[in-house]
Every structure is written in C-alpha cells, then in structure tokens.
XYZ file of C-alpha atoms in Angstrom:
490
model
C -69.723 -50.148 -103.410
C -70.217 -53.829 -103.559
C -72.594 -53.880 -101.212
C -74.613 -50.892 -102.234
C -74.862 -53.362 -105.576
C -76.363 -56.459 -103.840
C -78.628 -54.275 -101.763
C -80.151 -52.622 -105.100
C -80.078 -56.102 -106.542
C -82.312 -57.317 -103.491
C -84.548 -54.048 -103.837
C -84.993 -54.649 -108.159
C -85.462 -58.614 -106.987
C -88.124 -57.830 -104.515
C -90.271 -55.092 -106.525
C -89.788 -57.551 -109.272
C -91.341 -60.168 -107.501
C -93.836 -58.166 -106.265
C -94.861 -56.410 -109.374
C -95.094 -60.033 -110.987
C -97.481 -61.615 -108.438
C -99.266 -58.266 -108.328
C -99.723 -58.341 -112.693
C -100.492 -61.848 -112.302
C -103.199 -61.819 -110.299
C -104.629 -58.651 -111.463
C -104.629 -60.164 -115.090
C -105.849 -63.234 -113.608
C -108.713 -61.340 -111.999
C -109.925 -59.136 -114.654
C -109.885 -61.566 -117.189
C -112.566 -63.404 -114.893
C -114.309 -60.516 -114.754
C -114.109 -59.883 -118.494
C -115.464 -63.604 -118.991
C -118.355 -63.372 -116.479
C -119.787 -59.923 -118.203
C -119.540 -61.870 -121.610
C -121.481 -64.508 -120.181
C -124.274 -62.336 -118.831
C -124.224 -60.320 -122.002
C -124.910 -63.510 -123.963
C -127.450 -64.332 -121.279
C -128.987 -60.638 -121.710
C -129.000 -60.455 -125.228
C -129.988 -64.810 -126.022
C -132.581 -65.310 -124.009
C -134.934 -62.213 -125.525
C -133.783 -63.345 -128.614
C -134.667 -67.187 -128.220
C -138.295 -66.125 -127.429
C -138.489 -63.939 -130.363
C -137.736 -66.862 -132.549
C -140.000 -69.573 -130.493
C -142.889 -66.967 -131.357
C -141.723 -66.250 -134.752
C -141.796 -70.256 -135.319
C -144.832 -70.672 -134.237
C -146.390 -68.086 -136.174
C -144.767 -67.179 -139.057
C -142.815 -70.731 -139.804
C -139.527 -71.670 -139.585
C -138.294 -69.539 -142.794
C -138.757 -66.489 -140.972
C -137.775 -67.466 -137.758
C -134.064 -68.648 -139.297
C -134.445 -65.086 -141.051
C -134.793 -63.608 -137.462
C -131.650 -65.208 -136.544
C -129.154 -64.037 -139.576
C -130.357 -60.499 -139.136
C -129.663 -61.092 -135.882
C -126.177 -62.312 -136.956
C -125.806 -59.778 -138.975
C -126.165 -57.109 -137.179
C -123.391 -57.492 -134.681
C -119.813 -57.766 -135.912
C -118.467 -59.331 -132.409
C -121.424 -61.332 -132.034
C -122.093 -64.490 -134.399
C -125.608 -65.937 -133.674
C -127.118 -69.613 -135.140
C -129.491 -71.650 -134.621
C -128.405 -75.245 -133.951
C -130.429 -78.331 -133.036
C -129.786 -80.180 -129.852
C -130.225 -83.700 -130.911
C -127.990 -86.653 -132.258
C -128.215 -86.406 -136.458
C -128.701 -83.519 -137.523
C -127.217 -81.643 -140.358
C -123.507 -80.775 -139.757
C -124.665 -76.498 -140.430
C -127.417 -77.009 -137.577
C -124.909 -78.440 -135.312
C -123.626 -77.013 -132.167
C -119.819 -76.620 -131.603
C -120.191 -77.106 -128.030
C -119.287 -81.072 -126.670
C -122.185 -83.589 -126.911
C -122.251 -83.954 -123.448
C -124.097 -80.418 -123.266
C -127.044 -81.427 -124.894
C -128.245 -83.448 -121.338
C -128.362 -79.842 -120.956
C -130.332 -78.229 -123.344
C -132.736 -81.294 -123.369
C -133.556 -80.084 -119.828
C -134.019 -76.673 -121.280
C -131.201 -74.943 -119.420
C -128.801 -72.188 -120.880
C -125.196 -73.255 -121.080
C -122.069 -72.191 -121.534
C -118.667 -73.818 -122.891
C -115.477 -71.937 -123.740
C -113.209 -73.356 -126.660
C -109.759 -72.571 -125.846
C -108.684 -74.651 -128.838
C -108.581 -72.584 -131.645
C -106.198 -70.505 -133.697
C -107.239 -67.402 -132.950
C -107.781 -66.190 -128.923
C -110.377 -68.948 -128.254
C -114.488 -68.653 -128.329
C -116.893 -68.719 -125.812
C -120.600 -69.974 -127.186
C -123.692 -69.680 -124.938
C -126.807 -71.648 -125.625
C -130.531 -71.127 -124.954
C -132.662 -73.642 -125.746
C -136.287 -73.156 -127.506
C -138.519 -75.828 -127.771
C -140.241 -76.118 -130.842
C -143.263 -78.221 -131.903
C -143.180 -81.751 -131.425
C -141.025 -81.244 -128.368
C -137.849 -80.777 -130.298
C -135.052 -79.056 -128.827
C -133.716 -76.283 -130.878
C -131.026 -73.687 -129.337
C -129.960 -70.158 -130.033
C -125.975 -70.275 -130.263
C -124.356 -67.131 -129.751
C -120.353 -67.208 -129.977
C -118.136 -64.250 -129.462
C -114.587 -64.212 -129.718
C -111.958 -63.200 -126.307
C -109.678 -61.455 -128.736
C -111.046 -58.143 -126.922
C -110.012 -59.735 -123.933
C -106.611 -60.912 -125.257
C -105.766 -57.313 -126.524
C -106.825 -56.109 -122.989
C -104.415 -58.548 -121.277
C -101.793 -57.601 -123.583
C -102.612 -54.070 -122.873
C -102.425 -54.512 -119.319
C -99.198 -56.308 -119.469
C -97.310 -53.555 -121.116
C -98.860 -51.284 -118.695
C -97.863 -53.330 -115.722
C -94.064 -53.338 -117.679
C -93.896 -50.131 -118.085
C -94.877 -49.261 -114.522
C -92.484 -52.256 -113.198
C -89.639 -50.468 -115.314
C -90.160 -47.087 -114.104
C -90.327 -48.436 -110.485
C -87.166 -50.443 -110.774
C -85.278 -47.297 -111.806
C -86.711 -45.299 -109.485
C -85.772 -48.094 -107.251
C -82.188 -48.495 -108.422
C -81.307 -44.915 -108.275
C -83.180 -44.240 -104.909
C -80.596 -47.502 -103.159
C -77.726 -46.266 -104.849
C -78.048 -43.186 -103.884
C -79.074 -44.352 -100.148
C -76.138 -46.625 -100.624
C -73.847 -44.276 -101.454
C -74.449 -41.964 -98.665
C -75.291 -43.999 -96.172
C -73.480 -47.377 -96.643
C -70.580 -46.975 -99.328
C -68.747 -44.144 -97.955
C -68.776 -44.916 -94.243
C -67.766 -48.551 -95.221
C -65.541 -46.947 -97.506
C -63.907 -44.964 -94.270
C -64.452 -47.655 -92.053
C -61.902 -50.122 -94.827
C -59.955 -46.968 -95.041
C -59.712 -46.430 -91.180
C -58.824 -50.374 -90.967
C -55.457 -50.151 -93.065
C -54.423 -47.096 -91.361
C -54.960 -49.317 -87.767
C -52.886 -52.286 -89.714
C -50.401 -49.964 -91.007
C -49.437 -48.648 -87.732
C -51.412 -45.365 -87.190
C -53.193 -45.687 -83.844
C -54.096 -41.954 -83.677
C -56.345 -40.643 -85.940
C -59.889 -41.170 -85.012
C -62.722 -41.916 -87.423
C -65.979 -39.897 -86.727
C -69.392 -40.877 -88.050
C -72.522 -39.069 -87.385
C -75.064 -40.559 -86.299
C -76.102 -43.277 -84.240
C -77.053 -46.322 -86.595
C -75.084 -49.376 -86.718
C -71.552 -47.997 -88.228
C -71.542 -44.907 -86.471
C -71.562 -47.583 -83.653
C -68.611 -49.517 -85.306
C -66.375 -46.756 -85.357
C -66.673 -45.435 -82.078
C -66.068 -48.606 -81.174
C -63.080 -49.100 -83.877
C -61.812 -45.977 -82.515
C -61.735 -47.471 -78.612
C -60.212 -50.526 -80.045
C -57.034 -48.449 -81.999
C -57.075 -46.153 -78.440
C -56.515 -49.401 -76.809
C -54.025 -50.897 -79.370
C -52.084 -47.790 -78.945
C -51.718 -47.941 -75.097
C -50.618 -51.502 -75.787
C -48.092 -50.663 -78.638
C -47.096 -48.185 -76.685
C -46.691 -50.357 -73.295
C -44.986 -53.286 -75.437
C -42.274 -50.290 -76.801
C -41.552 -49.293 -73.582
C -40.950 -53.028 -72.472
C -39.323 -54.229 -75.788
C -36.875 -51.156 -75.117
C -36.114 -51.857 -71.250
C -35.860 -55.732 -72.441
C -33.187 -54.773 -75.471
C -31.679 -52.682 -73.090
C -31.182 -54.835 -70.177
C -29.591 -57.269 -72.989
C -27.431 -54.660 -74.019
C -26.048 -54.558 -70.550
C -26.060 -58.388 -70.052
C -24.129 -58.442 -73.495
C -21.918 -55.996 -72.531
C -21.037 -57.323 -69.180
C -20.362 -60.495 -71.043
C -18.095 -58.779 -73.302
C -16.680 -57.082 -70.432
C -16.118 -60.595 -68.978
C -13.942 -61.811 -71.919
C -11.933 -58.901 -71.882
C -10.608 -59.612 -68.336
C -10.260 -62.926 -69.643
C -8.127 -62.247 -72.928
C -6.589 -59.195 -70.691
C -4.656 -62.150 -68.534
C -3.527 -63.408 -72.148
C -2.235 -59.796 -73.136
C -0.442 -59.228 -70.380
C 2.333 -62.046 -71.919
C 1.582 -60.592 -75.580
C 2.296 -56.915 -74.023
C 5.677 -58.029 -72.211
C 7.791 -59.027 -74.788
C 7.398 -55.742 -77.274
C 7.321 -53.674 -73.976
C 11.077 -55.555 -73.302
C 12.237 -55.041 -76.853
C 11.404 -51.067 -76.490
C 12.670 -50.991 -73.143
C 15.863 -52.787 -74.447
C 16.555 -50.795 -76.905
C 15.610 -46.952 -75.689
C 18.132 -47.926 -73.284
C 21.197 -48.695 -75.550
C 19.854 -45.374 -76.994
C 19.961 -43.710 -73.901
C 23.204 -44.872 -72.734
C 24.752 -43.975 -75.855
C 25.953 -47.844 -77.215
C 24.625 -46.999 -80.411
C 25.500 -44.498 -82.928
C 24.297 -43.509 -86.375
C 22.589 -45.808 -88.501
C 21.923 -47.993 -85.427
C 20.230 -45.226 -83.632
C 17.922 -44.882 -86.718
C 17.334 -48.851 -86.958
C 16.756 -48.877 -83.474
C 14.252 -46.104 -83.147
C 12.438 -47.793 -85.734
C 12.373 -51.182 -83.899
C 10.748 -49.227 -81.018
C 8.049 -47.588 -83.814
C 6.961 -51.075 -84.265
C 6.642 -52.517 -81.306
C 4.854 -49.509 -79.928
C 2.435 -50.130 -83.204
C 2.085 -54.089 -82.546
C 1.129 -52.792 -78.901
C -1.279 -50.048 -79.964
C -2.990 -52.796 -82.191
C -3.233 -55.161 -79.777
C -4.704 -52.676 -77.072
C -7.386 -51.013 -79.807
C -8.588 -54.795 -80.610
C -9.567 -55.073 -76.960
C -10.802 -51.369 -76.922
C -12.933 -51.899 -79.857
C -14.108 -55.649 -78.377
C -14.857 -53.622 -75.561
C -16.860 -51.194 -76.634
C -20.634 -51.237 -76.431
C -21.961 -51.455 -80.080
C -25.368 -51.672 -81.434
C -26.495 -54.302 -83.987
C -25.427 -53.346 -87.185
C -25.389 -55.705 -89.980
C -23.217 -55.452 -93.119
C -22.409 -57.868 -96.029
C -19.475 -59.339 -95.634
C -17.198 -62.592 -95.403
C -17.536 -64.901 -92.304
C -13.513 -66.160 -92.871
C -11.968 -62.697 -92.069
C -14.317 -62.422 -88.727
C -13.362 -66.062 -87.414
C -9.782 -65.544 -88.148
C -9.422 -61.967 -85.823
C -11.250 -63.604 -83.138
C -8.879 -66.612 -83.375
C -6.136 -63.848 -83.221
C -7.434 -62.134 -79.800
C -7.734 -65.750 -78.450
C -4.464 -66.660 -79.442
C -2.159 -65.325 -76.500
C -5.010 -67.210 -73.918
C -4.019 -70.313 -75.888
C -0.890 -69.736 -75.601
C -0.202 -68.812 -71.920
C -3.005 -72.430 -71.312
C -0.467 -74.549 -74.061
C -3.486 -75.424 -75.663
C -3.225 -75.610 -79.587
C -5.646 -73.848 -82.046
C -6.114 -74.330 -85.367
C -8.575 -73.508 -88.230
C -9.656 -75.524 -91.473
C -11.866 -73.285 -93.779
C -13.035 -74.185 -97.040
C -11.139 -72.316 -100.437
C -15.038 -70.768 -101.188
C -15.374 -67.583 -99.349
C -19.093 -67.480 -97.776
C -20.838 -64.197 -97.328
C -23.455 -63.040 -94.688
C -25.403 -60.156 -93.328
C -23.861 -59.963 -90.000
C -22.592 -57.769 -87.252
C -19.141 -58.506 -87.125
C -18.273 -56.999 -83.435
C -21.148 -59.182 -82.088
C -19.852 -62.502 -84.501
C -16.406 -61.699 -82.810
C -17.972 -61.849 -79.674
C -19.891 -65.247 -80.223
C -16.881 -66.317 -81.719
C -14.721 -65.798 -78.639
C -17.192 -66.656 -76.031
C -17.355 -70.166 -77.752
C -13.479 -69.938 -78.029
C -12.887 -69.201 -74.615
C -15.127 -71.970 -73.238
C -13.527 -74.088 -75.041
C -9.491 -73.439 -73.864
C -11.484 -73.691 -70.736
C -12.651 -77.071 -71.211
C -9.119 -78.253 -72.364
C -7.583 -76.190 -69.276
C -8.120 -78.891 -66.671
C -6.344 -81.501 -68.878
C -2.743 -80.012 -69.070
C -2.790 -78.702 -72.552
C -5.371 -79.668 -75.805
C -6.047 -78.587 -79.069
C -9.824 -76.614 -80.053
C -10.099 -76.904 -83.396
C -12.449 -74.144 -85.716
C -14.347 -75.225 -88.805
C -15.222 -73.162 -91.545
C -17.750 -74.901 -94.129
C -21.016 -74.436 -95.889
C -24.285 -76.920 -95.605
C -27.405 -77.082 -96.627
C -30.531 -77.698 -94.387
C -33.967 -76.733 -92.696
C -33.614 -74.321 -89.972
C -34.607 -76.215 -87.429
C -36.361 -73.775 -85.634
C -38.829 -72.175 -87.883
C -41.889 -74.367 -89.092
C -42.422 -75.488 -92.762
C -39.159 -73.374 -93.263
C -37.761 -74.387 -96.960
C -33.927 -75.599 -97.317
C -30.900 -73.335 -98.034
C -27.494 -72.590 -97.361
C -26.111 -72.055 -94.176
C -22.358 -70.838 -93.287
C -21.292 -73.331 -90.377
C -18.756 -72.253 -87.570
C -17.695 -75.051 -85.510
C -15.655 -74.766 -82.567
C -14.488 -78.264 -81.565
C -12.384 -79.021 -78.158
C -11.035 -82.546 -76.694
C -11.683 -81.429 -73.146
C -13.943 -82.613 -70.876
C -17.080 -82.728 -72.300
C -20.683 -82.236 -70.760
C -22.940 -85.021 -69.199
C -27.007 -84.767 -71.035
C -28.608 -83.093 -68.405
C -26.375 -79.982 -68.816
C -26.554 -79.498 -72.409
C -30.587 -79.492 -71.467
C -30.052 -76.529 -70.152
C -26.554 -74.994 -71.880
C -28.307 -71.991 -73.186
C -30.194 -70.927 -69.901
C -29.485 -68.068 -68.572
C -26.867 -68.082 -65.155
C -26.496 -71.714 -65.710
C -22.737 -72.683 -65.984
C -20.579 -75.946 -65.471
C -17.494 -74.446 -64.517
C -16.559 -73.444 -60.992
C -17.801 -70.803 -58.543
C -16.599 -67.250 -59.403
C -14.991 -68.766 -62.875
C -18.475 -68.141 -65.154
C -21.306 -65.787 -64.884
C -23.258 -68.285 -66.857
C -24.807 -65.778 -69.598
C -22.062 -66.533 -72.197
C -24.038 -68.530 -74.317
C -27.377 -67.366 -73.332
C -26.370 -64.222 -74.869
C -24.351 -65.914 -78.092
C -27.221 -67.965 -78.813
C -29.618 -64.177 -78.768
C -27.032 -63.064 -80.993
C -27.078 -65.546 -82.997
C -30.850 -65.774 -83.249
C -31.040 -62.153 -84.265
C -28.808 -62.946 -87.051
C -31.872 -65.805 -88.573
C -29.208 -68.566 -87.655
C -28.815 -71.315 -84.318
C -26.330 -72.828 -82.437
C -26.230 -76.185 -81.839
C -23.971 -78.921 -78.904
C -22.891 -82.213 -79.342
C -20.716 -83.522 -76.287
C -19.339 -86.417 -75.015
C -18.630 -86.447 -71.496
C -14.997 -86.800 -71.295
C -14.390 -86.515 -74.773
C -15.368 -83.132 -75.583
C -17.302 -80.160 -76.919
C -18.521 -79.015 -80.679
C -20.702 -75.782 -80.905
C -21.802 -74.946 -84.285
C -23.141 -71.468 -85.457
C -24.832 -71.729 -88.664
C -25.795 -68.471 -90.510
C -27.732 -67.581 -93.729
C -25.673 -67.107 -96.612
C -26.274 -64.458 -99.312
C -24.950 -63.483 -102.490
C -21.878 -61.574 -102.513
C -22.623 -57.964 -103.655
C-alpha cells in the first residue's frame, strides 16, 4: 500500500507540475495578447481622433478642439482621453503621465506607448499620438485605459486552470490507487505474504500471478527459489538425520565401551553378595539353621539379591541407547551416581576418589543418562591415567563460576555449573591436548581406547550450551572441566 502512495504522490507531483507550467505560460501568453489588442485599439481609435482635433484646431480654435476631446472622454467609461502638451513647462493638467524621456518621441511625431505598473489599482497603459499644432508645437492625444479587465481575466483563468488541476488530480489519485491496488498492492501484498510463509518454513505452496509483467516474473521465480530451498531442506534433513544417527551409534558404542570397562569392576562388586547368598542358602539347605535364623537369613539373601539387581539395572540403564532428553534438575545427584558406577574400577585399580561440592545445590537443563556418561568417560580416563603409577587419587569438583562462554561471540557473562575431574597421573605433553577432542585420536595404548570418548563428551556437552576444557602437565596430571548453564530452580 505504501507504494501505491508514493506512486500517486509522483502522478499528483507530475500533473501538478505540469498543470503549473502549462497555467503559467498560458496566462503569460494571453495576457500579451490582451496587451497588444489594447495597444492597437488605442492606435485604432487615437490616431482618427488626433486628426479630428488637428482640424478642429485649426478651424474652429482650440476651445472646441479641447471640447472634442472631453466628449471624447466622456463617452467611453474604460477609455479616459486628454490632451497633454509634449514640451518642458507646461501646466501640471496638460501634462503627460508618461516619463520625460518619451517626449524625444512625440517631438519626432511618433505614437508611443508606456505602461505604468505602479499604481494602486491593476496598472495603466497610456498611448500617445502626437498633433502638431501651429507654431510647430507638439501637442498629443493621451488615451489611458486601465488592465483591470485583464486582471479579472487572469484571475478568471486561474481559477479555471484550479479547478481543472483539482479535478485532474482526483481523477488522477483515484485512477493510481485503483491501478495500484490491483496491480501493485495486492501482488506485493502476496508476494510479502508468500515471503514469510518461505521464512517460516513452508516450501510448498506456490504463489501464482497472472500475467507476465515484472512480479508475475518474481514469483515464478520466488516459487523456483522455495522449490529449490525445499530440495535443499529436504537433502540437509536427510543428512542431519544420517549424521545424528551415526552419532547415536558412535555414542552408543562409546557407552558400550565403558560398560565392558566398569563390567571388569562389577565382577569384584558382584562376588562378594553372590558369596554371602551362596553362604547362606547353603546353611539353609543343609539344615544348620532353624527358626528365627532361617527367617534372618532368607532376608540377608533378599538383600543381597537387591544390592545385585541394583547394581546390574545401573549398567542396564547406562547401557541403554537413549535419546536427548533434557529435564531440570540438580547436577550434585548426577555426579555422585556416576562416581558410584566408577567406584568398584577404583577400587579393583587402588586408586582413591573423592568429591568436594559446594553446600548450594546448582540446577541445569540436562540429560542426565548422557551427563552420566560424560561424567564417566572423564572418570574412567582418568583411573586410567593414575593406572600406570601403582595407585592415585582423581579428585571431582563441584562449584559454580561466572564467565563468557568462550565459544560464542559477543556472548554476555553468566553462571556456569563447573565439573572438574582432576587426576595426578601422567599427564599429556601440548601437542596432544591440540588434538584431545579429535575424533579416533587417543594417548593410551593399542586396543586400550577407541579414541571417540571425548570427541563424543565434548558433542554432548556442546548440545547442552556448555564446553569442556584441559589443563595438563605432563607428568603431573589431568583436569577436565565441564561447565554448564545454570537456571533457576523450578
């Protein structure tokens, strides 16, 4: 609609224009034209007249040749006539009001003309023809008429030329907005509306404009373009889903990695309830207990069989393929259970573990299988680091901080949860924490690491809007930090 508006603007503008230079010069021209017929009328009608009174002078006397002139005054009511002397002196009545410089002129007994545009009222214009009289004096006929006429026919023609202007520019106006509105607005109108569809996602609807000016053009053309986008969006889903899936594999074969890891762990965590039931089904069997021990006993067995079904549906459930799903929740409660399936690892390697968390409890919108899993893969490494040392302690942090993410550009400060997993092993030289986070790249031995632990931590972590970041010492040790976005409990 906007543009409909300027284009009737530039079509009022240009008649407006037009009209003006059109009035201007037709006024301009007319009122020549109304000048030069007053000028030959005062030519038609003074020089008869200036005879008549040269003759009259000569033979009837001045008296009646001044009469000639006031009846000839008088009988006009546009037209004043005088008689005026040409020469220096003479009596203020006789003189003409034309400049001095015209009577060079009249001296050489030529008609002239002056118009004085100085008055009150429209102006005067005063033609002279000269008589001579006896003694070679110059006398003149002065006949003076006033342009009001030609003022009231200017005026005339200007509210003409308004009115028509007036009646053009409407016709004008409603003509372009109505050619505006068909033929501009509403196909711009679709065209915007066809636009937000194509940003908003719909790729499929086509826009058709008859015709074949310029925006029937654009929207064939707009409709090629969203065909185009389509077979690309469509293209990038297909790819987008074989990527995610292919990382769903690698994530799960990592997974599937730790458990054979942690399994070697169980396997000490399973013996000793597996003894304790076997112990004491067999004093139940063999009959070395009776009554109340029998019931104490069986109940023994109830719970170890229950500490062993836990421990084998934690592994299950670490197990199990899982899509991202994130959920509120604390960031304490996660760490601690995947200290807790790391434990028995640590334990069978005599490495120590231990955790120092802040009192505050810090919430996040995580997935907590796939935190357990970052957790453990970092865990893991690190009783691996320690492992070649004969024993060593990995140490778990639990804190809040505030900073940039360091990834994102002009990204504002604000809270982060850190998780850092700390070991006194042996540390990594520079040129492997350059590439710590590549895919199949690994420091430990052949067959011992796939090398797509942390590649596929550090995805997870990513997805959650957080980083991981190394510091190491070779020969000292390891920290990996995990810093997440914290939000407000609900």
């Amino acid at each position: 609609m906007r543009l409909t508006f300027k284009i009737t603007l530039l079509f009022i503008g240009g008649i407006c224009l037009i009209m003006a230079w059109q009035g201007y010069s037709r006024i301009d021209r007319e009122s020549g034209l109304f000048e030069a017929q007053m000028r030959r009328d005062h030519y038609a009608l003074g020089q008869p007249l200036a005879v008549m009174v040269g003759y009259a002078r000569e033979e009837f006397g001045e008296d009646f040749a001044l009469e000639l002139v006031e009846r000839s005054n008088q009988a006009s009511e546009r037209l004043r006539v005088r008689w005026v002397w040409a020469q220096r002196g003479t009596l203020e009545r006789l003189r003409p009001e034309a400049p001095l410089e015209l009577n060079g002129l009249l001296e050489q007994g030529r008609a002239v003309s002056w118009i004085d545009r100085d008055q009150v009222e429209a102006g005067r214009l005063y033609t002279y023809v000269p008589v001579v009289v006896e003694g070679g004096r110059i006398g003149a006929v002065e006949l003076s008429e006033s342009f009001e006429r030609e003022q009231a026919y200017v005026r005339a023609s200007k509210w003409r030329i308004m009115w028509t202007t007036l009646l053009m520019l409407l016709m004008a106006a409603g003509l372009a907005t109505v050619t505006g509105l068909l033929f501009i607005a509403r196909p711009v109108d679709r065209l915007v509306a066809r636009a937000r569809a194509i940003g908003q996602g719909d790729l499929k609807s086509p826009l058709v404009l008859e015709g074949h000016g310029e925006l029937s053009v654009l929207a064939r053309e707009m409709n090629l373009m969203s065909g185009q986008l389509a077979e690309a969006s469509e293209k990038l889903e297909d790819e987008t889903a074989a990527r995610i899936a292919a990382l769903q594999q690698l994530r799960h074969v990592d997974r599937l990695k730790t458990v054979g890891t942690l399994a070697a762990g169980l396997a000490h965590e399973l013996g000793t309830p597996l003894n304790v039931i076997s112990m004491r089904s067999a004093m139940i069997e063999d009959g070395e207990v009776e009554g109340d021990e029998v019931t104490r006993n069986a109940r023994i067995i109830s719970e170890q069989t229950e500490r062993i079904t836990r421990i084998i549906r934690q592994l299950m459930d670490f197990a199990r393929v899982r899509h991202l799903s994130k959920t509120r929740l604390e960031v304490g409660p996660v760490v601690e259970q995947a200290i807790e399936l790391i434990r028995p690892l640590a334990e069978k390697a005599q490495v120590q573990m231990a955790l120092q968390a802040e009192a505050q409890a810090f919430a996040s919108d995580v997935d907590a299988d796939q935190l357990t899993q970052v957790l453990t893969n970092l865990l893991v490494n690190a009783l691996h680091a320690c492992r070649g040392q004969g024993g060593g302690e990995v140490r778990v942090d639990l804190g809040a901080v505030r900073r940039r993410h360091p990834e994102l550009e002009d990204a504002p400060e604000r809270d982060f949860v850190r998780v850092e997993v700390s070991d006194d092993g042996v540390g990594m030289s520079p040129e492997a924490l350059e590439q710590i986070f590549e895919p199949f790249f690994t420091t430990k031995a052949v067959g011992e690491g796939s090398g797509l632990g942390l590649s596929v931590s550090y995805g997870i972590v990513r997805e959650h809007g957080g980083w991981i970041e190394v510091t190491s010492i070779e020969g000292q040790g390891s920290t990996f930090g995990v810093y997440l976005p914290i939000e407000e409990r609900e």
